Coordinates of C-alpha atoms in Angstrom, one line a residue:
X1 CA -58.6 -12.2 3.4
X2 CA -60.3 -14.2 0.9
X3 CA -63.7 -13.0 1.5
X4 CA -63.1 -9.1 1.7
X5 CA -60.1 -8.7 -0.4
X6 CA -60.2 -11.8 -2.7
X7 CA -56.6 -13.0 -1.7
X8 CA -56.1 -16.6 -1.2
X9 CA -52.6 -16.8 0.3
X10 CA -50.0 -14.4 2.1
X11 CA -46.9 -13.1 0.1
X12 CA -43.4 -12.3 1.3
X13 CA -43.4 -11.0 4.8
X14 CA -47.4 -10.3 4.8
X15 CA -48.3 -12.7 7.5
X16 CA -45.7 -12.1 10.0
X17 CA -46.3 -8.3 9.5
X18 CA -50.1 -8.8 10.3
X19 CA -49.4 -10.9 13.1
X20 CA -47.1 -8.6 14.9
X21 CA -49.5 -5.5 13.9
X22 CA -52.4 -7.3 15.6
X23 CA -50.2 -8.0 18.5
X24 CA -50.0 -4.4 19.0
X25 CA -46.0 -4.0 18.4
X26 CA -44.2 -1.5 16.8
X27 CA -43.2 -2.7 13.4
X28 CA -41.3 -1.8 10.1
X29 CA -41.9 -3.6 6.9
X30 CA -39.6 -3.4 3.8
X31 CA -41.0 -5.0 1.0
X32 CA -40.4 -4.5 -2.9
X33 CA -43.1 -2.2 -4.5
X34 CA -45.9 -4.4 -5.6
X35 CA -45.1 -6.9 -2.8
X36 CA -48.5 -5.9 -1.4
X37 CA -47.7 -3.9 1.8
X38 CA -51.1 -2.3 2.0
X39 CA -52.5 -5.7 3.0
X40 CA -50.5 -5.7 6.2
X41 CA -52.3 -2.8 7.9
X42 CA -55.6 -2.9 5.8
X43 CA -56.3 -6.6 7.0
X44 CA -55.8 -5.8 10.7
X45 CA -57.8 -2.7 10.3
X46 CA -60.7 -4.7 9.1
X47 CA -60.1 -7.4 11.9
X48 CA -59.9 -5.4 15.1
X49 CA -61.9 -2.6 16.4
X50 CA -60.8 1.0 16.1
X51 CA -59.3 3.4 13.3
X52 CA -56.3 3.2 11.7
X53 CA -54.6 6.3 10.9
X54 CA -52.5 6.2 7.5
X55 CA -50.1 9.0 6.7
X56 CA -49.3 9.0 3.0
X57 CA -46.9 11.3 1.1
X58 CA -49.4 12.0 -1.7
X59 CA -52.9 12.6 -2.5
X60 CA -52.8 10.6 -5.8
X61 CA -51.6 7.5 -3.6
X62 CA -54.7 8.3 -1.1
X63 CA -57.1 8.4 -3.7
X64 CA -55.9 4.9 -5.2
X65 CA -55.9 3.2 -1.7
X66 CA -59.7 4.5 -1.2
X67 CA -60.7 3.3 -4.7
X68 CA -59.7 -0.2 -3.5
X69 CA -61.2 0.2 0.0
X70 CA -64.6 1.1 -2.0
X71 CA -64.5 -1.8 -4.0
X72 CA -63.7 -4.1 -0.9
X73 CA -66.6 -2.4 0.9
X74 CA -64.4 -1.0 3.7
X75 CA -65.3 1.9 5.7
X76 CA -62.5 4.7 5.2
X77 CA -62.2 8.5 4.5
X78 CA -59.3 10.8 3.8
X79 CA -58.4 14.3 4.3
X80 CA -57.4 16.5 1.4
X81 CA -56.7 20.3 0.9
X82 CA -59.3 20.5 -2.0
X83 CA -62.4 19.3 0.5
X84 CA -65.4 21.5 0.8
X85 CA -66.3 22.7 4.2
X86 CA -69.4 20.5 4.2
X87 CA -67.2 17.6 3.4
X88 CA -64.7 18.6 6.2
X89 CA -67.6 18.5 8.6
X90 CA -68.8 15.0 7.6
X91 CA -65.3 13.5 8.0
X92 CA -64.8 15.0 11.4
X93 CA -68.4 14.0 12.3
X94 CA -67.3 10.2 11.2
X95 CA -64.4 10.4 13.1
X96 CA -66.2 11.8 16.3
X97 CA -68.9 8.8 15.7
X98 CA -65.9 6.6 15.8
X99 CA -64.6 7.7 19.0
X100 CA -68.1 7.8 20.7
X101 CA -68.9 4.3 19.4
X102 CA -72.4 5.3 19.3
X103 CA -73.1 4.9 15.8
X104 CA -71.5 1.8 14.1
X105 CA -72.7 2.5 10.4
X106 CA -70.6 5.7 10.7
X107 CA -67.5 4.4 12.0
X108 CA -64.3 4.7 10.1
X109 CA -61.9 1.9 9.9
X110 CA -59.1 3.5 7.8
X111 CA -58.2 7.4 7.7
X112 CA -55.8 8.8 5.3
X113 CA -53.9 12.1 5.6
X114 CA -51.0 13.6 4.2
X115 CA -48.0 14.6 6.7
X116 CA -48.8 18.3 6.3
X117 CA -52.4 17.7 8.2
X118 CA -50.3 16.1 11.0
X119 CA -48.1 19.3 11.5
X120 CA -50.8 22.0 10.7
X121 CA -54.1 21.2 11.8
X122 CA -54.9 21.7 15.2
X123 CA -58.4 20.5 14.6
X124 CA -57.4 17.2 13.4
X125 CA -55.1 16.4 15.9
X126 CA -57.6 17.3 18.6
X127 CA -59.8 14.6 17.1
X128 CA -57.2 12.0 17.0
X129 CA -56.7 12.8 20.5
X130 CA -60.3 12.1 21.0
X131 CA -59.7 8.8 19.7
X132 CA -56.9 8.0 21.6
X133 CA -58.5 8.9 24.8
X134 CA -61.3 6.5 23.8
X135 CA -58.9 3.8 22.8
X136 CA -60.6 4.0 19.4
X137 CA -57.3 4.7 17.5
X138 CA -56.0 1.1 16.8
X139 CA -52.5 2.2 15.3
X140 CA -50.6 4.7 13.1
X141 CA -49.3 3.8 9.7
X142 CA -46.6 5.8 8.0
X143 CA -46.4 4.8 4.1
X144 CA -43.5 5.4 2.1
X145 CA -41.4 5.8 5.2
X146 CA -38.3 6.3 3.8
X147 CA -39.4 10.1 3.3
X148 CA -39.1 10.5 6.8
X149 CA -35.1 10.5 6.6
X150 CA -33.0 13.5 5.2
X151 CA -30.9 10.5 4.0
X152 CA -33.8 9.1 1.7
X153 CA -34.2 9.8 -2.0
X154 CA -37.7 11.4 -1.3
X155 CA -37.2 13.4 1.7
X156 CA -40.2 15.3 2.8
X157 CA -39.6 18.0 5.5
X158 CA -43.3 17.4 6.6
X159 CA -42.6 14.0 7.5
X160 CA -40.2 15.2 10.4
X161 CA -43.2 16.1 12.2
X162 CA -43.9 12.9 12.5
X163 CA -41.6 12.6 15.5
X164 CA -44.2 14.2 17.8
X165 CA -46.7 11.0 17.3
X166 CA -44.7 8.7 19.7
X167 CA -44.3 11.6 22.3
X168 CA -48.2 12.4 22.0
X169 CA -49.6 8.9 21.8
X170 CA -46.9 6.8 23.5
X171 CA -49.2 3.9 23.7
X172 CA -50.4 3.8 19.9
X173 CA -48.3 1.4 17.8
X174 CA -46.5 2.9 14.9
X175 CA -45.9 0.9 11.8
X176 CA -43.6 2.2 9.0
X177 CA -43.5 0.6 5.6
X178 CA -41.1 1.2 2.8
X179 CA -39.6 -0.2 -0.4
X180 CA -36.6 1.7 -0.7
X181 CA -34.8 1.8 3.0
X182 CA -31.2 1.2 3.0
X183 CA -29.7 0.5 6.6
X184 CA -28.5 4.1 6.9
X185 CA -31.9 5.3 5.9
X186 CA -33.6 2.7 8.4
X187 CA -31.4 3.8 11.4
X188 CA -32.0 7.3 10.9
X189 CA -36.0 6.4 10.4
X190 CA -36.0 4.9 13.7
X191 CA -34.3 7.7 15.3
X192 CA -36.7 10.3 13.9
X193 CA -39.9 8.2 15.1
X194 CA -38.4 7.5 18.4
X195 CA -39.0 4.1 17.9
X196 CA -37.5 1.4 19.9
X197 CA -34.6 -0.6 18.9
X198 CA -35.1 -3.3 16.2
X199 CA -35.7 -6.9 16.8
X200 CA -35.9 -9.4 13.8
X201 CA -39.2 -10.6 12.8
X202 CA -37.9 -14.0 12.0
X203 CA -37.4 -14.5 15.9
X204 CA -38.7 -11.4 17.5
X205 CA -37.9 -10.8 21.3
X206 CA -41.0 -9.9 23.4
X207 CA -39.9 -6.2 23.2
X208 CA -38.7 -3.8 20.6
X209 CA -39.6 -2.7 17.0
X210 CA -40.0 -5.7 15.0
X211 CA -38.4 -5.8 11.6
X212 CA -39.8 -7.6 8.6
X213 CA -37.6 -7.1 5.5
X214 CA -38.1 -9.4 1.9
X215 CA -35.8 -9.6 -1.0
X216 CA -36.1 -6.4 -3.3
X217 CA -35.9 -8.0 -6.5
X218 CA -38.9 -9.3 -8.4
X219 CA -38.1 -12.0 -11.0
X220 CA -40.9 -10.8 -13.3
X221 CA -39.4 -7.6 -14.0
X222 CA -36.9 -7.5 -16.8
X223 CA -34.3 -4.7 -16.4
X224 CA -32.6 -2.7 -19.6
X225 CA -30.5 0.2 -20.0
X226 CA -30.6 1.8 -23.6
X227 CA -28.6 4.8 -24.7
X228 CA -30.6 7.8 -25.2
X229 CA -30.4 9.0 -28.8
X230 CA -29.5 12.7 -29.2
X231 CA -32.4 14.9 -30.2
X232 CA -35.9 14.4 -28.9
X233 CA -37.3 13.7 -32.2
X234 CA -35.3 10.2 -32.7
X235 CA -35.9 9.5 -29.1
X236 CA -39.7 9.7 -29.7
X237 CA -39.4 7.6 -32.8
X238 CA -37.4 4.8 -30.8
X239 CA -40.0 5.0 -28.1
X240 CA -43.0 4.8 -30.4
X241 CA -41.6 1.9 -32.2
X242 CA -40.7 0.1 -28.9
X243 CA -44.3 0.5 -27.5
X244 CA -46.0 -0.5 -30.7
X245 CA -43.9 -3.6 -31.4
X246 CA -43.3 -4.8 -28.0
X247 CA -46.6 -3.6 -26.2
X248 CA -49.4 -2.7 -28.4
X249 CA -52.5 -1.7 -26.5
X250 CA -51.1 -2.4 -23.4
X251 CA -50.6 -0.2 -20.2
X252 CA -47.6 1.4 -19.6
X253 CA -46.0 4.5 -17.7
X254 CA -43.2 6.7 -19.3
X255 CA -41.4 8.7 -16.2
X256 CA -39.9 12.1 -17.3
X257 CA -37.6 14.4 -15.6
X258 CA -39.8 17.5 -15.7
X259 CA -43.4 18.5 -15.7
X260 CA -42.7 20.2 -19.1
X261 CA -41.0 17.0 -20.5
X262 CA -44.1 14.8 -19.4
X263 CA -46.4 17.0 -21.4
X264 CA -44.4 17.2 -24.5
X265 CA -43.7 13.4 -24.5
X266 CA -47.6 12.6 -24.3
X267 CA -48.0 15.1 -27.2
X268 CA -45.5 13.5 -29.1
X269 CA -46.2 9.8 -28.6
X270 CA -49.6 10.6 -29.8
X271 CA -48.6 12.5 -32.7
X272 CA -45.6 10.2 -33.7
X273 CA -47.7 7.1 -33.4
X274 CA -50.8 8.6 -35.3
X275 CA -53.2 8.3 -32.5
X276 CA -52.2 4.7 -31.9
X277 CA -50.8 5.2 -28.6
X278 CA -53.6 6.9 -26.2
X279 CA -51.6 8.9 -23.9
X280 CA -52.4 11.0 -20.7
X281 CA -50.2 13.6 -18.5
X282 CA -49.7 13.6 -14.8
X283 CA -47.6 15.9 -12.8
X284 CA -48.1 18.0 -9.4
X285 CA -49.5 21.3 -11.3
X286 CA -52.5 19.5 -12.6
X287 CA -55.7 20.2 -10.8
X288 CA -57.1 17.5 -8.6
X289 CA -60.4 16.9 -10.8
X290 CA -57.9 16.2 -13.8
X291 CA -55.8 13.9 -11.7
X292 CA -58.9 12.0 -10.9
X293 CA -60.1 11.7 -14.5
X294 CA -56.8 10.6 -15.6
X295 CA -56.5 8.1 -13.1
X296 CA -59.8 6.6 -13.6
X297 CA -59.3 6.5 -17.4
X298 CA -55.9 4.8 -16.8
X299 CA -57.6 2.3 -14.6
X300 CA -60.3 1.6 -17.2
X301 CA -57.9 1.3 -19.8
X302 CA -59.2 4.2 -21.9
X303 CA -55.6 5.9 -21.6
X304 CA -52.9 3.3 -22.6
X305 CA -49.8 5.3 -21.6
X306 CA -49.3 7.9 -18.6
X307 CA -46.5 10.2 -19.3
X308 CA -45.6 11.6 -15.7
X309 CA -43.1 13.0 -13.2
X310 CA -42.7 10.7 -10.0
X311 CA -45.4 12.7 -8.6
X312 CA -47.4 9.9 -10.2
X313 CA -47.1 6.2 -8.8
X314 CA -46.1 6.1 -5.3
X315 CA -48.4 3.2 -4.1
X316 CA -50.4 3.7 -7.2
X317 CA -52.0 -0.2 -8.0
X318 CA -52.6 -1.2 -11.4
X319 CA -51.7 -4.8 -11.9
X320 CA -51.4 -5.0 -15.7
X321 CA -48.5 -2.5 -16.2
X322 CA -46.7 -4.2 -18.7
X323 CA -43.8 -1.6 -19.4
X324 CA -42.3 1.5 -17.7
X325 CA -39.9 3.7 -19.7
X326 CA -37.5 5.5 -17.5
X327 CA -35.2 8.9 -17.4
X328 CA -34.6 8.4 -13.7
X329 CA -32.2 10.9 -11.7
X330 CA -31.2 7.9 -9.2
X331 CA -31.0 4.2 -8.9
X332 CA -33.4 4.6 -5.9
X333 CA -35.8 6.5 -8.2
X334 CA -35.3 3.9 -10.8
X335 CA -36.3 1.1 -8.6
X336 CA -39.4 3.0 -7.2
X337 CA -40.6 3.8 -10.5
X338 CA -39.9 0.1 -12.0
X339 CA -42.2 -1.2 -9.0
X340 CA -45.4 0.0 -10.9
X341 CA -44.8 -2.6 -13.4
X342 CA -45.9 -6.4 -13.4
X343 CA -47.9 -6.3 -10.2
X344 CA -50.0 -9.4 -11.8
X345 CA -46.8 -11.5 -11.5
X346 CA -46.5 -11.7 -15.2
X347 CA -43.2 -10.4 -17.1
X348 CA -42.9 -6.7 -17.6
X349 CA -40.4 -4.6 -18.9
X350 CA -38.4 -1.8 -17.3
X351 CA -36.2 0.3 -19.9
X352 CA -33.9 3.1 -19.0
X353 CA -33.1 5.6 -21.4
X354 CA -29.9 7.4 -20.3
X355 CA -27.4 10.0 -21.4
X356 CA -24.7 11.9 -19.6
X357 CA -26.8 15.1 -20.1
X358 CA -29.6 13.7 -18.0
X359 CA -27.3 14.0 -14.9
X360 CA -26.1 17.3 -15.9
X361 CA -29.4 18.8 -16.3
X362 CA -30.7 17.7 -12.9
X363 CA -28.2 19.3 -10.5
X364 CA -30.4 19.4 -7.6
X365 CA -28.7 20.8 -4.1
X366 CA -25.5 21.5 -5.6
X367 CA -23.9 21.5 -2.0
X368 CA -25.6 18.3 -0.9
X369 CA -23.1 15.1 -1.2
X370 CA -25.9 12.7 -1.1
X371 CA -27.3 14.1 -4.2
X372 CA -24.2 14.0 -5.8
X373 CA -23.7 10.2 -4.8
X374 CA -27.2 9.5 -6.4
X375 CA -26.6 11.0 -9.5
X376 CA -23.0 9.3 -9.8
X377 CA -24.4 6.2 -8.6
X378 CA -27.0 6.3 -11.7
X379 CA -24.2 7.0 -14.0
X380 CA -22.2 4.1 -12.6
X381 CA -25.3 1.8 -13.0
X382 CA -26.3 2.9 -16.5
X383 CA -22.6 2.9 -17.8
X384 CA -22.1 -1.0 -16.7
X385 CA -22.3 -3.2 -19.5
X386 CA -21.5 -6.4 -17.7
X387 CA -22.9 -6.5 -14.1
X388 CA -26.4 -8.2 -13.4
X389 CA -28.8 -5.6 -12.6
X390 CA -30.5 -7.7 -9.7
X391 CA -27.0 -7.8 -8.1
X392 CA -26.4 -4.0 -8.8
X393 CA -29.6 -3.1 -7.0
X394 CA -28.6 -5.2 -3.8
X395 CA -25.2 -3.3 -3.9
X396 CA -27.0 0.1 -4.4
X397 CA -29.1 -0.2 -1.6
X398 CA -26.3 -1.9 0.6
X399 CA -28.8 -4.7 1.2
X400 CA -28.3 -7.3 4.0
X401 CA -31.3 -9.0 3.1
X402 CA -30.1 -10.4 -0.1
X403 CA -30.4 -14.3 0.1
X404 CA -29.7 -15.0 -3.2
X405 CA -26.5 -13.8 -5.0
X406 CA -26.9 -15.5 -8.2
X407 CA -27.5 -13.6 -11.4
X408 CA -30.9 -13.0 -12.7
X409 CA -30.6 -14.7 -16.1
X410 CA -32.8 -12.1 -18.1
X411 CA -31.7 -8.5 -17.5
X412 CA -29.7 -6.8 -20.3
X413 CA -26.4 -7.4 -19.1
X414 CA -27.1 -11.3 -18.3
X415 CA -28.4 -11.9 -21.9
X416 CA -25.8 -9.8 -23.7
X417 CA -23.1 -11.7 -25.7
X418 CA -19.8 -11.0 -24.1
X419 CA -18.2 -10.9 -27.3
X420 CA -20.3 -7.6 -28.2
X421 CA -18.6 -5.8 -25.3
X422 CA -15.3 -4.5 -26.7
X423 CA -12.8 -3.3 -24.1
X424 CA -10.3 -0.7 -25.5
X425 CA -7.5 1.4 -23.9
X426 CA -9.1 5.0 -24.5
X427 CA -6.0 6.5 -22.3
X428 CA -4.9 8.6 -25.3
X429 CA -8.2 10.1 -26.1
X430 CA -8.7 10.6 -22.3
X431 CA -5.6 12.8 -22.5
X432 CA -7.0 14.5 -25.7
X433 CA -10.3 15.4 -23.7
X434 CA -8.2 16.8 -20.7
X435 CA -6.0 18.7 -23.0
X436 CA -8.9 20.5 -24.8
X437 CA -10.5 21.0 -21.2
X438 CA -7.3 22.4 -19.9
X439 CA -7.0 25.1 -22.8
X440 CA -10.6 26.3 -22.8
X441 CA -10.5 26.5 -18.7
X442 CA -7.1 28.4 -19.2
X443 CA -8.9 30.7 -21.7
X444 CA -11.9 31.3 -19.1
X445 CA -14.0 29.6 -22.0
X446 CA -17.2 27.7 -19.9
X447 CA -18.2 24.6 -22.1
X448 CA -21.1 22.2 -21.3
X449 CA -20.6 18.6 -21.6
X450 CA -22.1 18.4 -25.4
X451 CA -19.6 21.2 -26.3
X452 CA -16.7 19.9 -25.1
X453 CA -17.5 16.5 -26.6
X454 CA -18.0 18.2 -30.1
X455 CA -14.8 20.1 -29.7
X456 CA -12.5 17.3 -28.7
X457 CA -13.8 15.6 -31.9
X458 CA -12.8 18.9 -34.1
X459 CA -16.5 20.2 -34.3
X460 CA -18.4 23.2 -33.0
X461 CA -17.4 26.9 -32.8
X462 CA -14.7 26.4 -30.0
X463 CA -12.8 24.0 -32.2
X464 CA -12.2 26.8 -34.6
X465 CA -10.6 28.8 -31.7
X466 CA -8.3 26.0 -31.0
X467 CA -7.5 24.8 -34.4
X468 CA -6.9 21.2 -33.1
X469 CA -4.4 19.1 -35.2
X470 CA -5.6 15.7 -36.5
X471 CA -3.7 14.1 -34.0
X472 CA -5.2 16.3 -31.2
X473 CA -8.7 15.1 -31.7
X474 CA -10.7 12.3 -30.2
X475 CA -11.1 9.5 -32.6
X476 CA -14.1 7.9 -30.8
X477 CA -17.6 8.0 -32.2
X478 CA -19.9 10.9 -30.5
X479 CA -21.9 8.2 -28.2
X480 CA -18.3 6.7 -27.3
X481 CA -16.9 10.2 -26.6
X482 CA -19.9 11.0 -24.3
X483 CA -19.6 7.7 -22.4
X484 CA -15.5 8.5 -22.1
X485 CA -16.3 11.7 -20.5
X486 CA -19.1 10.2 -18.1
X487 CA -16.1 7.7 -16.9
X488 CA -13.8 10.6 -16.4
X489 CA -16.4 12.5 -14.5
X490 CA -16.9 9.6 -12.3
X491 CA -13.3 8.9 -11.5
X492 CA -12.6 12.6 -11.0
X493 CA -10.5 13.5 -14.1
X494 CA -13.3 16.1 -15.0
X495 CA -15.7 17.7 -12.7
X496 CA -18.6 19.9 -12.9
X497 CA -19.2 23.6 -12.2
X498 CA -22.4 25.5 -11.7
X499 CA -23.4 28.8 -13.1
X500 CA -27.0 30.4 -12.0
X501 CA -29.0 32.0 -14.8
X502 CA -32.3 33.7 -14.9
X503 CA -33.9 30.4 -15.7
X504 CA -31.8 27.6 -14.7
X505 CA -28.5 26.4 -13.4
X506 CA -26.3 26.0 -16.2
X507 CA -23.8 23.0 -15.8
X508 CA -20.3 23.3 -17.3
X509 CA -17.2 20.9 -17.3
X510 CA -13.6 21.7 -16.4
X511 CA -10.5 19.6 -15.4
X512 CA -11.2 17.7 -12.2
X513 CA -8.8 17.0 -9.2
X514 CA -7.1 13.7 -10.7
X515 CA -6.3 15.4 -14.0
X516 CA -2.6 15.8 -13.3
X517 CA -2.5 12.1 -12.7
X518 CA -3.3 11.2 -16.3

């Protein structure tokens, strides 16, 4: 471990999981992002004979892992859709050499593939079968294993095909790794992969799938939620000011909600900062060559801030990321994204910019109650001005593994002056919002959240139609009006309706099921 990986000591559950791995057990490891999950299978792979098959959800993740293997002089290869025929022939020859055991110089210790290759490439599966017959397939590792479950926030249909692995290779150990695997997802994961019942890694029985868990919380990450200002120009000014004041010339990531957003944000950060912030763009539509160049520039420090969708980051290991700016769709995504920061153990900032409109512009699968749960969970998380973010994470993940229920002491809510949180009775303003929503709904006038907020305050075109008297108007500020409406949506006094258009699904607001109670 010290000689090859340059690591002096094990962290968290690494040692126990490595031991279970080398004992040939099926095992699941749930550790925080940045906790060192890769070592738990790479170290046994270098110490034991045979090839380790690693199934990863993204090519960017595999490329990052291959870079680290090359730096540590570990023999590995990966299969991607962009490989040339010559590269494929060479890769298959090396796997066959591993199975035959007659050319040690060409043997592969780790082979990385996406789940699509498992389900769609008969040739690849034939070579894997040859290695199994020769007893040269040491283990199967499923990285980001929460993608297996339909109940997980990053469900990938191709991961479902991994259920065949246990039937095809019943004697090959299966290892599953994840940072975001609440109990309901864990149960579905075990059933899907056909793994035996769990046994706790702290006192494992002689049979069963060994489970190792570590606390999700990383104390060097400082979480904060900021209200996203209206208008992209003001948001860009705020973000540039934050980066230049708190993290000049430091590595960071800005996660965006769409591919178009990531391109626009990168251009705007560069423009508004007058070139002082060196940015790059990453999303799924960028070609592989451009992705590789960006990844290398970011690792080498030529690009300081990557503006990206969630496609960038799963498994990305850059130790000195000092900040991550988020516009996340769910608490699970926020946690996953924040794990890119502070992997060197030093302090790092994780800043969430949030507005009600963000939840309304990402309707997802409209009939999926789990999607609605995630959207509402994110809104509840961001609107909370008092709860410790660490404890809110434990609550969001239904974590049974949290050993410390004390407040973190350094998130935005823990450091907020209690006197700055003013509690007011807004019942009258809530009734005014509902009154306006009812009138508009009865007249079959559809309004977005922004339009309803304007109308209730006596502004916008709809307000002219209603001619609200002064006593019928909401008296709150624009931001407080939006916050009130967010709470009313969460509690069912308002609800969303959806209308598909040629370009998007438009989200409108109308009175909810609980409106009559107010």
